[in-house]
XYZ file of C-alpha atoms in Angstrom:
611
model
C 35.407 -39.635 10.512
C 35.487 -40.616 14.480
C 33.328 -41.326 16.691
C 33.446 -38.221 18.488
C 33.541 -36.178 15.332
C 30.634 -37.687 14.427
C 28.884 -37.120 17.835
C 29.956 -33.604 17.271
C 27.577 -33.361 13.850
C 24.153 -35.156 15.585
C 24.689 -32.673 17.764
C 25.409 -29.781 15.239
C 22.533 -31.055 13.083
C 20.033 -31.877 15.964
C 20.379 -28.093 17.710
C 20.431 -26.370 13.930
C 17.003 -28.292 13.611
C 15.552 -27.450 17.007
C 16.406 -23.943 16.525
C 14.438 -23.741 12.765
C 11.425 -25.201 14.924
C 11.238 -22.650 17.408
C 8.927 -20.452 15.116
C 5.566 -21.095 14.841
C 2.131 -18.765 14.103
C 0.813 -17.230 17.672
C -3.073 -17.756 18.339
C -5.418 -19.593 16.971
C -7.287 -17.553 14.494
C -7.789 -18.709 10.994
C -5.262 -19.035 8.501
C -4.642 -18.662 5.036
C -3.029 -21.541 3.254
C -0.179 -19.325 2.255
C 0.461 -18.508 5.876
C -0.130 -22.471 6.960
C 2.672 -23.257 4.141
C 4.812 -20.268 4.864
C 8.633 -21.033 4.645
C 9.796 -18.847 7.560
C 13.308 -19.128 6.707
C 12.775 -17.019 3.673
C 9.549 -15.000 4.241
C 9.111 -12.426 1.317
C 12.198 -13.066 -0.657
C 11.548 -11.150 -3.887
C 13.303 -7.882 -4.755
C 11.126 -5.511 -2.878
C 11.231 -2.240 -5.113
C 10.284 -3.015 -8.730
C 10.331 0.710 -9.635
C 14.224 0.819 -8.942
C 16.113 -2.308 -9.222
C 19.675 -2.942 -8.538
C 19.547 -6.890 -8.128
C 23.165 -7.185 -8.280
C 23.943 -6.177 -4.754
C 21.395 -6.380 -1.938
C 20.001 -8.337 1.103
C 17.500 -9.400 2.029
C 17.478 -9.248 6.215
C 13.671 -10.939 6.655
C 13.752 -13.940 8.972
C 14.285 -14.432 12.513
C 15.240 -11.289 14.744
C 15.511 -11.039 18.744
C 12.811 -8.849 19.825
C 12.246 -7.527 22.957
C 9.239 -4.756 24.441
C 10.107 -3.089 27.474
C 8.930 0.315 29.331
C 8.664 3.349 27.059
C 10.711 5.510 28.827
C 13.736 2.775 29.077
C 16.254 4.985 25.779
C 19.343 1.911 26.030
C 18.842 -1.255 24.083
C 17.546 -4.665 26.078
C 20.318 -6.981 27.397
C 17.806 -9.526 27.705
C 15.184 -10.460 25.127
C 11.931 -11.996 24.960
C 12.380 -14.687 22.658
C 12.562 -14.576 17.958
C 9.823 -11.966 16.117
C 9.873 -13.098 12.477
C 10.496 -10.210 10.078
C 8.173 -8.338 8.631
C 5.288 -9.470 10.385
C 4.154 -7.249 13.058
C 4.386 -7.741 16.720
C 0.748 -8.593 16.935
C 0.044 -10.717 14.044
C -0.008 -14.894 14.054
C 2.975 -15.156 11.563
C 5.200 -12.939 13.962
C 5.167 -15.797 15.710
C 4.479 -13.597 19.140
C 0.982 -12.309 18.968
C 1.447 -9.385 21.454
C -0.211 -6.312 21.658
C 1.973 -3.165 22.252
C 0.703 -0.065 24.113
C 1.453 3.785 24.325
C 3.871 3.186 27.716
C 6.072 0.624 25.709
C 8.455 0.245 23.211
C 9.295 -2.451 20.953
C 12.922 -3.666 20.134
C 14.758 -5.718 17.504
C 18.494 -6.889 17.075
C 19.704 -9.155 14.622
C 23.487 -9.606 13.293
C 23.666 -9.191 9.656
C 26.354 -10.264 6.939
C 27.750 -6.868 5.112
C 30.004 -8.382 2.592
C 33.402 -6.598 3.014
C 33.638 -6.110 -0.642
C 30.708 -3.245 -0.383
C 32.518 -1.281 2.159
C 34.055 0.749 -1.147
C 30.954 2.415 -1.409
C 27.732 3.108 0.466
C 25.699 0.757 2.626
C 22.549 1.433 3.072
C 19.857 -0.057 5.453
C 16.185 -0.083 3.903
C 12.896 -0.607 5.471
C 9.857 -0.961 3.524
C 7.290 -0.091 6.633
C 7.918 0.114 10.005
C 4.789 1.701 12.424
C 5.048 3.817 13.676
C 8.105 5.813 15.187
C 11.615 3.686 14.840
C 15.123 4.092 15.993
C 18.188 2.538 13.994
C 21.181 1.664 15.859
C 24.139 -0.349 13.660
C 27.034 -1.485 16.327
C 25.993 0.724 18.716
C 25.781 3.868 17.003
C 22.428 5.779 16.521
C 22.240 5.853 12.782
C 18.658 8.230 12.564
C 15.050 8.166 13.459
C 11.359 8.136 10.929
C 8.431 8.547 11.794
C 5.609 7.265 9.843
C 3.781 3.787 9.317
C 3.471 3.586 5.526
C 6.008 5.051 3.501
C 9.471 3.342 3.065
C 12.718 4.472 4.057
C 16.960 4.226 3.827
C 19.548 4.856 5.811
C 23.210 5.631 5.213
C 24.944 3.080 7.598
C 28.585 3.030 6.255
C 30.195 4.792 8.659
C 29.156 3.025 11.463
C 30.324 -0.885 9.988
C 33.008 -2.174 11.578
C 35.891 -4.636 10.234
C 35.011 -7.877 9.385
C 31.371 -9.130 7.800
C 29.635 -9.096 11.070
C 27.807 -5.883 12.109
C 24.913 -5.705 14.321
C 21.513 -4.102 13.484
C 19.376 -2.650 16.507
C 15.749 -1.153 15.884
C 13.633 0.964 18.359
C 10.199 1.281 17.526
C 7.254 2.972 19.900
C 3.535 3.075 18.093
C 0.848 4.772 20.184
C -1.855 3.067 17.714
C -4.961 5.269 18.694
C -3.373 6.910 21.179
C -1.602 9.243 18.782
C -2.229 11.350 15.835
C -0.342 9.705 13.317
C -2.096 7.996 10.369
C -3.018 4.751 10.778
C -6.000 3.540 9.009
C -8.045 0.947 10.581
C -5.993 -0.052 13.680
C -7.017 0.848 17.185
C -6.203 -0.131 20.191
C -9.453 -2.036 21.162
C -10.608 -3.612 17.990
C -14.330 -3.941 17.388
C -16.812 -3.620 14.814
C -15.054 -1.586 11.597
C -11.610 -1.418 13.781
C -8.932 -3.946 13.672
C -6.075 -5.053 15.534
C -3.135 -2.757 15.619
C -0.279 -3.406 13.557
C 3.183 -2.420 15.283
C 6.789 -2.115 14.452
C 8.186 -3.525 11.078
C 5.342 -4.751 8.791
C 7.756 -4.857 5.342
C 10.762 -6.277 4.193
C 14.138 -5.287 5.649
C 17.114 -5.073 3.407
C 20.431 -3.452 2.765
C 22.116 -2.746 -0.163
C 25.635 -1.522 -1.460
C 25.887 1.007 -4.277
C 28.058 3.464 -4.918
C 29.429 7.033 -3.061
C 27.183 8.794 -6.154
C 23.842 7.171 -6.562
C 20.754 7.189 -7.928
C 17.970 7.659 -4.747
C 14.867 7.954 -6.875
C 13.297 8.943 -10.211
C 10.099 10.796 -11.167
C 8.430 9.388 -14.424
C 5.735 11.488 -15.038
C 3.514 10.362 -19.150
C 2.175 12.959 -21.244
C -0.016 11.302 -23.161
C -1.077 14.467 -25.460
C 2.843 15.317 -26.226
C 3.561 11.641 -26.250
C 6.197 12.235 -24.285
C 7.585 10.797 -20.528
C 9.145 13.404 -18.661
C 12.104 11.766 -16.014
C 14.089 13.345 -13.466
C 16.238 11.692 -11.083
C 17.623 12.074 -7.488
C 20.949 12.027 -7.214
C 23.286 11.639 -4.528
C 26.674 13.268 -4.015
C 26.492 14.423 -8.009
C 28.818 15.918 -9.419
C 29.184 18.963 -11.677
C 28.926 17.826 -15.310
C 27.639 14.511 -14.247
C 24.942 13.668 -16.919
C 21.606 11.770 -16.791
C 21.398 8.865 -19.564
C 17.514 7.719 -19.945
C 16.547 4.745 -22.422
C 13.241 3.282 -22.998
C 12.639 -0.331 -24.173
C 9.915 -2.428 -25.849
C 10.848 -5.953 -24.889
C 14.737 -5.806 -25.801
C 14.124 -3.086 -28.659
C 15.181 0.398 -27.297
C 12.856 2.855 -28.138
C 14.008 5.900 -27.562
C 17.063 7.768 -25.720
C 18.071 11.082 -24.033
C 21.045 12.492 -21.934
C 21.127 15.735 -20.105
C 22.741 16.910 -17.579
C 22.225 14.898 -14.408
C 20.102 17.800 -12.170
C 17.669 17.856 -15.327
C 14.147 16.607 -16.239
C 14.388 14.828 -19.385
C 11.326 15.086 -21.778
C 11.418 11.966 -23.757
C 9.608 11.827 -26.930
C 7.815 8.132 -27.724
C 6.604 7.507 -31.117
C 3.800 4.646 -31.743
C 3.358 3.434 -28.529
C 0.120 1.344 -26.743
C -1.917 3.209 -24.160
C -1.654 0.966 -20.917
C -5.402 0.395 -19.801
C -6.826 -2.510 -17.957
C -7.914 -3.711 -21.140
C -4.360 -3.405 -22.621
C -1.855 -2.558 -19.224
C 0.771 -2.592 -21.659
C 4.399 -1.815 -19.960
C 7.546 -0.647 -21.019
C 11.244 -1.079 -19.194
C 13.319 1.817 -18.391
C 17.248 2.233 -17.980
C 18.083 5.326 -16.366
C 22.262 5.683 -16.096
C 24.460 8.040 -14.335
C 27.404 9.522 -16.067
C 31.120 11.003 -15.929
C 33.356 11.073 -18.107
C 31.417 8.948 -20.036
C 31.475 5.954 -18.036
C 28.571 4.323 -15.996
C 28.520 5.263 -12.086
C 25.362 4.058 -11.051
C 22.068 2.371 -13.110
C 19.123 1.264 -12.082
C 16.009 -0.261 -14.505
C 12.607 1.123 -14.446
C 9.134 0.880 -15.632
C 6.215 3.115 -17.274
C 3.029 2.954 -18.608
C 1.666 5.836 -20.995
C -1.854 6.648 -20.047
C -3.703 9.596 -18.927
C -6.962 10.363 -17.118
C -8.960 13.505 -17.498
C -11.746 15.578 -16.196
C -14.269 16.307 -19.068
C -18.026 16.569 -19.444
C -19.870 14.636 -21.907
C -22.475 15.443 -24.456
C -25.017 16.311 -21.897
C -22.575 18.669 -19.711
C -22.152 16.268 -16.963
C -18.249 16.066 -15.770
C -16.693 12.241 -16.506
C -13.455 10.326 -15.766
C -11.542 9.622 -19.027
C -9.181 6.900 -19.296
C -6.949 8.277 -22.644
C -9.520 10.832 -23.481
C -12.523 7.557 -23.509
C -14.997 7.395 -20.750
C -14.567 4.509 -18.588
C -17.049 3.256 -15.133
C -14.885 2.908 -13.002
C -16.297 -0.182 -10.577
C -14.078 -1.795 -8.042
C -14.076 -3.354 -4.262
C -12.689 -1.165 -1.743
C -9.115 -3.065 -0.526
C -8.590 -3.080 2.653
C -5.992 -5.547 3.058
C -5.907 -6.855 5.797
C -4.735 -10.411 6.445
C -5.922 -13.134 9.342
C -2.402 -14.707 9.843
C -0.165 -11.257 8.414
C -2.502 -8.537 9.578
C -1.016 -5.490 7.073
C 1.543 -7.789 5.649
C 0.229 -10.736 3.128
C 1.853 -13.756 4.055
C 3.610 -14.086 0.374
C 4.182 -12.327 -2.400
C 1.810 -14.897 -4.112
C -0.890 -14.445 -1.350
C -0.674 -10.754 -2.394
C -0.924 -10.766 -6.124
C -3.991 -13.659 -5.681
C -6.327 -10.719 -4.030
C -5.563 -8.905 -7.510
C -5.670 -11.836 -9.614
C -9.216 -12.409 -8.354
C -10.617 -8.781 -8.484
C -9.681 -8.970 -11.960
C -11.514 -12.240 -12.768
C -14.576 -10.864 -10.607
C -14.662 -8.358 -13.638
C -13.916 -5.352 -11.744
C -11.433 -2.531 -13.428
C -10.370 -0.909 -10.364
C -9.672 -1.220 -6.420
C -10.224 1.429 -3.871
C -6.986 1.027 -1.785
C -8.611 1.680 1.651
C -6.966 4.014 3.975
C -3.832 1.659 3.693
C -0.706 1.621 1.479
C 0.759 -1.647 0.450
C 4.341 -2.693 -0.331
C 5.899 -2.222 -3.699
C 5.140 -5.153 -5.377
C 1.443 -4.427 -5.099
C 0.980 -1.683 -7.045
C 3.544 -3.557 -9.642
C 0.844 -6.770 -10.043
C -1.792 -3.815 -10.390
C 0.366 -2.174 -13.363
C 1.260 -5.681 -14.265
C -2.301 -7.071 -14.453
C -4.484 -4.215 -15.341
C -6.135 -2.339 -12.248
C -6.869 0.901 -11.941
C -6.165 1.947 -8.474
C -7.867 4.665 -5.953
C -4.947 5.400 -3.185
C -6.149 6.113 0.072
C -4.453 8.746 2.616
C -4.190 6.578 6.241
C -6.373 8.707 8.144
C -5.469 9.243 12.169
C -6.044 11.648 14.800
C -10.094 10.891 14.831
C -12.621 12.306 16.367
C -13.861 15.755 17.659
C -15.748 16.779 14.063
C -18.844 16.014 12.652
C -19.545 14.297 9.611
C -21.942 15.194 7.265
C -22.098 13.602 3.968
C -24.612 14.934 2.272
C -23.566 17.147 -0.386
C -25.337 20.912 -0.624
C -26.037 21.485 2.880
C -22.962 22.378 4.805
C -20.925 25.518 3.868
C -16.940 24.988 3.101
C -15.033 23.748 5.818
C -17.750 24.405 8.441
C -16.902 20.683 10.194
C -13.381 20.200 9.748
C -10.845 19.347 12.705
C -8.617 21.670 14.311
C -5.677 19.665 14.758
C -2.903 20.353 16.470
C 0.220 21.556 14.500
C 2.194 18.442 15.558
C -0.938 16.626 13.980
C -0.985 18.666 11.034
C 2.178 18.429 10.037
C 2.498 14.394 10.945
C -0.123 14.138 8.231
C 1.419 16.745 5.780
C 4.634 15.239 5.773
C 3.708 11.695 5.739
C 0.986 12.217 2.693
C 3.676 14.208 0.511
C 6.227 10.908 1.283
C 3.416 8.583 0.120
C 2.702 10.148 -2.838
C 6.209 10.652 -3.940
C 6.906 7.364 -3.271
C 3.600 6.000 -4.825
C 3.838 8.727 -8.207
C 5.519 6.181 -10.570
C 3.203 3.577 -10.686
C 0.682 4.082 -13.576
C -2.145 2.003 -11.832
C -2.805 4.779 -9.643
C -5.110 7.422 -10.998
C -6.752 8.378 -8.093
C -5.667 10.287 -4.802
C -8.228 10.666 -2.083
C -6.523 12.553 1.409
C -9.419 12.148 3.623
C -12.410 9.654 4.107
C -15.463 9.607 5.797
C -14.629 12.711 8.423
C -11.772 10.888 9.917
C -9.290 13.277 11.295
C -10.633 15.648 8.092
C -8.930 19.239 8.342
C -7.776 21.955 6.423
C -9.838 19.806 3.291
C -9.401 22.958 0.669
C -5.942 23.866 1.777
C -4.479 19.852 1.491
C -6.816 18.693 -1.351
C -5.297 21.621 -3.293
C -2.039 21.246 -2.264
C -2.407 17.523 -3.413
C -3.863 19.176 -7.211
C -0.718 21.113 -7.191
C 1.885 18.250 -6.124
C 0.749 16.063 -9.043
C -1.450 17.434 -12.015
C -0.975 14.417 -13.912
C -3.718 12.744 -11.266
C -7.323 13.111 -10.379
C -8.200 14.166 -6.760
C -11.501 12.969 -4.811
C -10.976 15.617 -1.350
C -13.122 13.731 0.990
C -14.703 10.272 0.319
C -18.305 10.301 1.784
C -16.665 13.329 3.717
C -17.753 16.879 4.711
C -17.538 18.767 1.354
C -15.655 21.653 0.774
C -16.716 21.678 -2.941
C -12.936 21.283 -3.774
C -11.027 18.926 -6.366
C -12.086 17.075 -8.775
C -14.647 14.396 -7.470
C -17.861 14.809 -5.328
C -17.999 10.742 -3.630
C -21.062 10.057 -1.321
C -21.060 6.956 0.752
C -24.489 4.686 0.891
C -25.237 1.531 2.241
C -26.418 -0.585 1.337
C -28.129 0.358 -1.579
C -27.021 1.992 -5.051
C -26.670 6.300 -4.956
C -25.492 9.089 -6.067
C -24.813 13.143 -5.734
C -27.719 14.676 -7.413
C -26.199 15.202 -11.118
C -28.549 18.420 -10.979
C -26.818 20.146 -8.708
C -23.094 18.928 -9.069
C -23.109 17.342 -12.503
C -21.251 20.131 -14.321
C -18.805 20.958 -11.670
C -17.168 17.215 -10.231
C -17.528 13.938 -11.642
C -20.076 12.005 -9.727
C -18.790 8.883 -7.609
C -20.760 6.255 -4.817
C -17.657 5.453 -2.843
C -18.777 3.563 -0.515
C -22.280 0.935 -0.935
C -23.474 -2.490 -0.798
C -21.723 -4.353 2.425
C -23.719 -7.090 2.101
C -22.373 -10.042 4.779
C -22.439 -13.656 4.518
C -20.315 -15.888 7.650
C -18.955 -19.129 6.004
C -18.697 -21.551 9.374
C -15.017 -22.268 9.722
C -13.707 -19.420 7.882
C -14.664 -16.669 9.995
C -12.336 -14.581 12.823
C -14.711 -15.310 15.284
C -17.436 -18.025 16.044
C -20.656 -15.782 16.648
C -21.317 -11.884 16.660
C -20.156 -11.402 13.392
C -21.481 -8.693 11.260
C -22.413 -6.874 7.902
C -24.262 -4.091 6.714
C -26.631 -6.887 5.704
C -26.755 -9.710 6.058
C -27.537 -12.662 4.906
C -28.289 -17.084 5.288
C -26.890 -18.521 2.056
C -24.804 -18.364 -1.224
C -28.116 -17.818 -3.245
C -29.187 -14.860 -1.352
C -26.111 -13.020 -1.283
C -25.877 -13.613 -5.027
C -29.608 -11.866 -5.791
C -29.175 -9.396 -3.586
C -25.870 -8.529 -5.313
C -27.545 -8.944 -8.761
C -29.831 -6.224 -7.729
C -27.611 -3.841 -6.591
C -25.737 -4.137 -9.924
C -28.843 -3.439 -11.843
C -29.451 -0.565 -10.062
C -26.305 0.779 -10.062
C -25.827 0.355 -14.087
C -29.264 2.952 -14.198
C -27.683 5.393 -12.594
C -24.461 5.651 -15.106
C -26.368 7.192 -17.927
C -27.834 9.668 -15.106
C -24.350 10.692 -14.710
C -22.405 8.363 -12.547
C -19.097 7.742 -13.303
C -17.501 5.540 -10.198
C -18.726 3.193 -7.939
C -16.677 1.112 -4.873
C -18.297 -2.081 -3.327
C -17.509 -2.888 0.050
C -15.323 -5.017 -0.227
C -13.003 -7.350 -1.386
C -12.920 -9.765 1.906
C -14.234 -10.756 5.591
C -11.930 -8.471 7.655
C -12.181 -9.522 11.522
C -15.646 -9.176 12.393
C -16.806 -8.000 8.979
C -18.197 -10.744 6.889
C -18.978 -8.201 4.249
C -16.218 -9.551 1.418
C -16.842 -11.518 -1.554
C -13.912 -13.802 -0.195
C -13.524 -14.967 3.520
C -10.988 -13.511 5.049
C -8.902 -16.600 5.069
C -9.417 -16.419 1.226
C -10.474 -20.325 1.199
C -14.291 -19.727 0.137
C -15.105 -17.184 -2.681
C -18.691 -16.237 -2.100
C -19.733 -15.536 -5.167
C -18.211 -17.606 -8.602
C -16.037 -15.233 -10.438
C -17.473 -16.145 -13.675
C -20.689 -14.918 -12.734
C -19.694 -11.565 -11.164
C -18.114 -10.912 -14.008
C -21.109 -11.579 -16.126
C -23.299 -9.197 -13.857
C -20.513 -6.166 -14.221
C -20.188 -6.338 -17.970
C -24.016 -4.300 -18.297
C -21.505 -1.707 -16.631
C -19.152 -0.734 -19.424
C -21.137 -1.291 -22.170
C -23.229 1.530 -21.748
């Protein structure tokens, strides 16, 4: 090699490496370690939708993007932009690497040029986005593919048509996000963060990927156990099927097939299961699932699945008081409500790992179940829940707040008498984003639990959606309103209390819901170095040392196990970690200091079940 070639590499070499330097976290809040390690050349790499796989052929697009945030009211993409955003941290979060915040009168854009191997141009391309908050615009070469709204429920779109020759296409993204400025759900955010409310996330908060399957494919299936017929009814969405197409379903233990059934591809297949292990968090036994399209006998599209076979019920017990049952057994159900919420990733952990740890350690706390607070969370979540053995209460984001009053105490407000009027644009933001959620969520056997509306917050219509929500899937319980205004609807009446042990008078209410404490303890403990901020932090309590959040929390256990055989059948402790201001977790927020030893929470919850 010459000298000049060789000058030529340095170079080469020397600008690749400046370039993969660029990036680094915005701010200087606290970390986690997974965020202080993170490899931002391949942030969230796995497969992100482990109810559907196709691993053969797919992308992932997270990494380095242009970004660019510009006046609202500007509709033609930057020429210009503002520097790299690393996908799929939001705009405001450390790991973005900008730390911006993003208001009502601006929008937010993205470009990045994407590889489409030419190959894949035979069939479909499609262009999938786990999250993006809250309204978002996709543009591939030019051309303005479609438009979603909605901050937590994933979405595809068809880009084939719009690829042009060669490997090379380009990818632009649009996204505006009011925060709470609009009605659209969006949990926790607002737009000046204090107290209880956080920072707002914006734009894409999940992983970006595209895919190539074929011009007939498979675009979702419904697995839905019957425990009693021992059967698991599947139905599939289609695309572009064909008349005498069939659907080929085939259950496996391991590599053992367990059962089979065709039908005809528009069908729901009831298929019978002989001998098999009740998934509990005791036992969250899985098995795999192969679910085939057909014609003329040959394969057109496959995908593998999951499924658990378990069911929970509504009963009363010996002394008429209604009870959750976990495959027909009663089981406490007694878990930290989830926020999660990240210091360096705001909504989006900063791994995989980082996200399966917060579920790993519930677990070992000795706690059965997580209240997944006003938030959903990727995919892969609610897999390491299935996976690991949680059982999971799934929030509705709540949004458009304010203007109702909230009374949560149960017996002395009529039906209805303090819910919102909402606009219809409000109502039906909600509506449809709710129905997506669930759809999207119904598969995973984790969750047993729906709960639309918490605490008041933008609570309307509560008979009308929480019955609508019974109807859309009976294989689930429903708790209406969590430490809400009570319309005396569904199948769970949930006070909130803090900080001490409660419950609905099992008088009054014990024959008609099951009786849950949603919301209680809070009890706050700042850890110097590990907190969001140096001073003004806050809990519901709080208190000096280790030892004194540990008997405090020893005595709210104790209380709470006497009210069980009174009739209680839930309880949710707030909460799993320091969020922000909130030093209220039983981790910091940077997950570095566990507050209490696992080994000893889990001692104090066993008096729980064994009753």
């Amino acid at each position: 090699m010459n000298k000049l070639r060789i000058l030529a590499c340095v170079v080469a070499v020397g600008f690749a490496s400046a370039h993969a330097q660029e990036w680094k976290p915005a701010g200087d809040k606290i970390m986690t370690t997974w965020g202080e390690n993170l490899n931002h050349q391949q942030p969230h790499p796995e497969y992100p939708r482990p109810q559907l796989e196709r691993k053969d052929n797919w992308k992932n697009l997270n990494g380095l993007w242009k970004y660019a945030i510009v006046e609202q009211g500007v509709s033609a993409a930057p020429t210009q932009w503002d520097g790299d955003i690393l996908v799929p941290f939001a705009v405001e979060s450390a790991l973005s690497g900008v730390g911006r915040s993003l208001n009502k009168d601006q929008a937010l854009w993205y470009k990045n040029e994407i590889s489409v191997p030419t190959r894949w141009q035979k069939g479909k391309t499609l262009l999938h986005f786990g999250a993006v908050d809250w309204r978002c615009d996709v543009y591939v070469n030019g051309q303005h593919i479609g438009q979603h709204e909605g901050g937590f429920d994933p979405f595809s779109m068809d880009i084939s048509k719009a690829l042009k020759k060669g490997e090379k296409q380009e990818v632009v993204i649009r996204v505006w996000d009011p925060t709470s400025d609009g009605p659209q759900p969006r949990g926790k955010q607002i737009n000046n963060p204090h107290g209880i409310w956080y920072t707002p996330v914006s734009g894409i908060w999940q992983t970006v990927w595209v895919e190539s399957v074929p011009t007939t494919y498979i675009v979702a299936t419904k697995q839905t156990p019957n425990v009693d017929k021992s059967t698991l009814s599947v139905s599939a969405n289609v695309e572009a099927v064909q008349s005498g197409d069939q659907l080929v379903v085939e259950a496996f233990d391991g590599g053992k097939k367990i059962a089979e059934a065709t039908a005809a591809a528009s069908a729901t297949i009831e298929l019978p299961l002989s001998n098999v292990t009740l998934w509990s968090p005791d036992n969250p036994k899985l098995y795999d699932l192969q679910v085939k399209v057909l014609r003329g006998g040959k394969v057109v599209d496959q995908a593998k699945s999951y499924f658990a076979m378990r069911k929970i019920s509504m009963k009363a017990d010996d002394k008429g008081i209604q009870r959750m049952y976990l495959n027909d057994k009663f089981v406490f159900h007694y878990g930290p409500l989830d926020q999660g919420w990240w210091p360096d990733g705001l909504h989006t952990a900063p791994s995989d790992e980082a996200l399966k740890f917060d579920v790993i350690k519930t677990k070992e706390m000795g706690f059965n179940m997580i209240r997944k607070h006003i938030k959903v969370e990727p995919a892969r979540w609610y897999r390491h829940c299935d996976s690991l053995g949680i059982l999971v209460w799934q929030d509705m984001p709540s949004g458009d707040l304010g203007g109702n009053v909230w009374d949560m105490q149960p017996g002395k407000v009529s039906n209805g008498q303090h819910d919102k009027d909402r606009t219809p644009e409000s109502e039906a933001i909600h509506r449809k984003e709710w129905k997506s959620i669930m759809d999207h969520l119904h598969n995973f056997p984790s969750i047993v639990i729906w709960v639309p509306f918490n605490e008041a917050w933008g609570q309307f219509k509560t008979e009308e959606i929480t019955k609508w929500t019974m109807e859309h899937d009976p294989s689930r319980l429903v708790n209406s309103a969590s430490g809400g205004n009570f319309a005396y609807v569904g199948h769970i009446l949930d006070i909130h209390n803090y900080p001490d042990a409660a419950m609905p008078d099992p008088r009054l209410f014990g024959d008609k819901f099951i009786l849950a404490l949603g919301e209680f303890g809070g009890f706050g403990l700042p850890i110097d170095g590990h907190t969001w901020q140096n001073k003004d932090n806050w809990g519901y309590v709080s208190f000096k040392n280790k030892e004194e959040l540990t008997d405090r929390y020893q005595k709210a256990v104790t209380d709470l196990s006497k009210l069980i055989p009174r009739g209680l059948s839930a309880a949710v402790y707030t909460q799993t970690t320091d969020v922000e201001v909130e030093t209220n977790g039983l981790m910091t927020y940077d997950r570095k200091v566990i507050k209490i030893p696992e080994n000893t929470l889990k001692k104090m919850h066993s008096v729980l079940y064994n009753q």
